[in-house]
Amino acid sequence: PGYSADVEVILDIREDVLRIPTPALIDGARVLVLDERAGVLRQREVVTGVSSWEYTEVLEGLEAGDLVVLSVDREGVGDGVRAERE
């Protein structure tokens, strides 16, 4: 009693894939991406693959180099909000 453990079981390993930090996902299927030309955040649907607590593979919806928002739970962050790259 009073003890707990976290266990990670590796079912598959994928190399040379596009991945994002898992906490960047909104409801497991969307991300916020910075549209640098317009200076706003845009919500985008993604199709995901293999996932862990740390990273999630992205099969569709993003390209390498897209700027994904990591602090999606921060107040004021959302689709259409003005933003710029730091």
XYZ file of N, CA and C in Angstrom, residues 6-85:
240
model
N 5.176 3.524 -12.790
C 4.840 3.785 -14.184
C 5.699 2.865 -15.026
N 5.072 2.228 -16.000
C 5.785 1.297 -16.866
C 5.530 1.699 -18.311
N 6.579 1.721 -19.104
C 6.444 1.996 -20.524
C 6.829 0.733 -21.285
N 5.905 0.236 -22.091
C 6.140 -0.960 -22.889
C 6.347 -0.509 -24.332
N 7.474 -0.844 -24.920
C 7.782 -0.450 -26.290
C 7.235 -1.506 -27.231
N 6.254 -1.088 -28.045
C 5.615 -2.001 -28.981
C 6.172 -1.860 -30.398
N 6.689 -0.686 -30.697
C 7.197 -0.436 -32.036
C 8.199 0.717 -31.975
N 9.190 0.670 -32.821
C 10.176 1.739 -32.924
C 10.163 2.223 -34.357
N 10.050 3.545 -34.529
C 10.049 4.137 -35.862
C 11.168 5.164 -35.934
N 11.923 5.122 -37.008
C 13.016 6.072 -37.209
C 12.700 6.963 -38.405
N 13.302 8.149 -38.424
C 13.136 9.105 -39.523
C 11.673 9.441 -39.777
N 10.944 9.775 -38.706
C 9.550 10.178 -38.830
C 9.393 11.597 -38.288
N 8.319 12.238 -38.688
C 7.981 13.541 -38.144
C 7.294 13.314 -36.802
N 7.786 13.979 -35.754
C 7.181 13.808 -34.440
C 7.102 15.155 -33.744
N 6.160 15.248 -32.827
C 5.995 16.457 -32.019
C 5.887 16.035 -30.560
N 6.147 16.959 -29.642
C 5.914 16.631 -28.235
C 4.432 16.315 -28.019
N 4.144 15.236 -27.350
C 2.766 14.811 -27.121
C 1.908 15.888 -26.460
N 2.440 16.668 -25.500
C 1.601 17.716 -24.888
C 1.158 18.816 -25.853
N 1.736 18.880 -27.069
C 1.321 19.877 -28.055
C 0.003 19.512 -28.723
N -0.443 18.265 -28.554
C -1.694 17.820 -29.166
C -2.901 18.330 -28.384
N -3.908 18.767 -29.118
C -5.173 19.187 -28.532
C -6.187 18.099 -28.848
N -6.747 17.496 -27.815
C -7.715 16.401 -27.973
C -7.191 15.288 -28.872
N -5.889 15.115 -28.925
C -5.270 14.011 -29.645
C -5.296 14.100 -31.155
N -5.862 15.193 -31.717
C -5.997 15.234 -33.171
C -5.771 16.612 -33.784
N -5.424 17.608 -32.966
C -5.214 18.954 -33.503
C -3.974 19.575 -32.876
N -3.397 20.536 -33.598
C -2.264 21.313 -33.085
C -2.477 22.770 -33.479
N -1.766 23.649 -32.801
C -1.725 25.058 -33.192
C -0.388 25.303 -33.859
N -0.445 25.909 -35.052
C 0.754 26.180 -35.838
C 0.836 27.678 -36.076
N 2.042 28.233 -35.979
C 2.236 29.649 -36.251
C 2.269 29.884 -37.754
N 1.349 30.706 -38.234
C 1.346 31.162 -39.620
C 2.139 32.465 -39.611
N 3.429 32.387 -39.929
C 4.312 33.547 -39.821
C 3.928 34.679 -40.772
N 3.428 34.355 -41.939
C 3.027 35.401 -42.895
C 1.885 36.243 -42.350
N 0.886 35.585 -41.787
C -0.286 36.297 -41.262
C -0.069 36.784 -39.831
N 0.915 36.195 -39.141
C 1.176 36.572 -37.755
C 0.117 36.086 -36.783
N -0.474 34.931 -37.086
C -1.514 34.367 -36.212
C -1.311 32.863 -36.041
N -1.951 32.334 -35.008
C -1.957 30.887 -34.788
C -3.115 30.273 -35.557
N -2.865 29.136 -36.161
C -3.903 28.416 -36.907
C -4.034 27.007 -36.344
N -5.258 26.603 -36.110
C -5.499 25.235 -35.648
C -5.469 24.320 -36.865
N -4.827 23.168 -36.698
C -4.698 22.235 -37.820
C -4.975 20.816 -37.344
N -5.733 20.085 -38.142
C -6.008 18.683 -37.871
C -4.781 17.862 -38.258
N -4.448 16.857 -37.459
C -3.335 15.970 -37.771
C -3.775 14.519 -37.613
N -3.099 13.656 -38.337
C -3.280 12.209 -38.187
C -2.024 11.704 -37.507
N -2.213 11.012 -36.385
C -1.062 10.572 -35.602
C -0.817 9.074 -35.747
N 0.413 8.701 -35.415
C 0.811 7.296 -35.449
C 1.208 6.847 -34.058
N 2.382 6.272 -33.955
C 2.902 5.761 -32.690
C 3.096 6.921 -31.714
N 2.766 6.676 -30.446
C 2.823 7.743 -29.453
C 3.357 7.231 -28.132
N 3.991 8.146 -27.398
C 4.416 7.857 -26.025
C 4.060 9.080 -25.193
N 4.406 9.056 -23.916
C 4.163 10.216 -23.057
C 4.927 11.424 -23.565
N 6.059 11.174 -24.231
C 6.962 12.253 -24.623
C 6.726 12.766 -26.046
N 6.608 11.863 -27.015
C 6.482 12.247 -28.417
C 5.374 11.486 -29.121
N 4.827 12.116 -30.188
C 3.810 11.487 -31.024
C 4.208 11.644 -32.486
N 4.150 10.550 -33.206
C 4.427 10.555 -34.639
C 3.264 11.247 -35.365
N 3.594 12.084 -36.358
C 2.570 12.756 -37.163
C 2.647 12.204 -38.582
N 1.561 11.585 -39.019
C 1.506 10.974 -40.344
C 1.023 11.953 -41.406
N 0.077 12.827 -41.025
C -0.494 13.799 -41.956
C -0.840 15.078 -41.207
N -0.784 16.201 -41.930
C -1.231 17.464 -41.358
C -0.123 18.433 -41.006
N 1.107 17.971 -40.921
C 2.258 18.831 -40.630
C 3.391 18.489 -41.569
N 4.279 19.465 -41.740
C 5.500 19.234 -42.497
C 6.682 19.618 -41.624
N 7.827 19.055 -41.900
C 9.041 19.414 -41.175
C 9.243 20.919 -41.288
N 9.534 21.553 -40.169
C 9.740 22.991 -40.152
C 8.536 23.793 -39.695
N 7.339 23.195 -39.685
C 6.169 23.902 -39.156
C 6.416 24.240 -37.693
N 6.009 25.427 -37.281
C 6.203 25.882 -35.902
C 4.956 25.567 -35.081
N 5.060 24.565 -34.227
C 3.940 24.076 -33.423
C 4.002 24.691 -32.029
N 2.861 25.139 -31.535
C 2.767 25.720 -30.195
C 2.822 24.601 -29.158
N 3.700 24.769 -28.174
C 3.841 23.762 -27.124
C 3.006 24.090 -25.896
N 2.706 25.347 -25.673
C 1.970 25.771 -24.476
C 0.494 25.973 -24.798
N -0.164 24.918 -25.264
C -1.557 25.017 -25.699
C -2.534 25.278 -24.555
N -2.144 25.004 -23.331
C -3.043 25.207 -22.190
C -2.904 26.594 -21.571
N -2.076 27.416 -22.135
C -1.840 28.765 -21.618
C -3.011 29.682 -21.968
N -3.409 30.526 -21.048
C -4.522 31.440 -21.267
C -4.232 32.354 -22.454
N -5.217 32.533 -23.320
C -5.077 33.413 -24.470
C -4.521 32.753 -25.711
N -4.095 31.512 -25.618
C -3.548 30.796 -26.779
C -4.685 30.057 -27.470
N -4.844 30.303 -28.777
C -5.907 29.632 -29.509
C -5.889 29.992 -30.982
N -6.799 29.392 -31.714
C -6.916 29.596 -33.152
C -7.229 31.059 -33.449
N -6.463 31.658 -34.366
C -6.705 33.034 -34.777
C -6.045 34.098 -33.923
N -5.374 33.699 -32.844
C -4.714 34.656 -31.962
C -3.443 35.173 -32.624
N -3.207 36.478 -32.528
C -1.990 37.071 -33.078
C -0.768 36.556 -32.324
N 0.288 36.241 -33.053
C 1.503 35.691 -32.444
C 2.681 35.939 -33.358
N 3.856 35.861 -32.791
C 5.078 35.970 -33.576
C 6.139 35.059 -32.998
N 7.106 34.745 -33.809
C 8.205 33.869 -33.410
C 9.165 34.632 -32.509
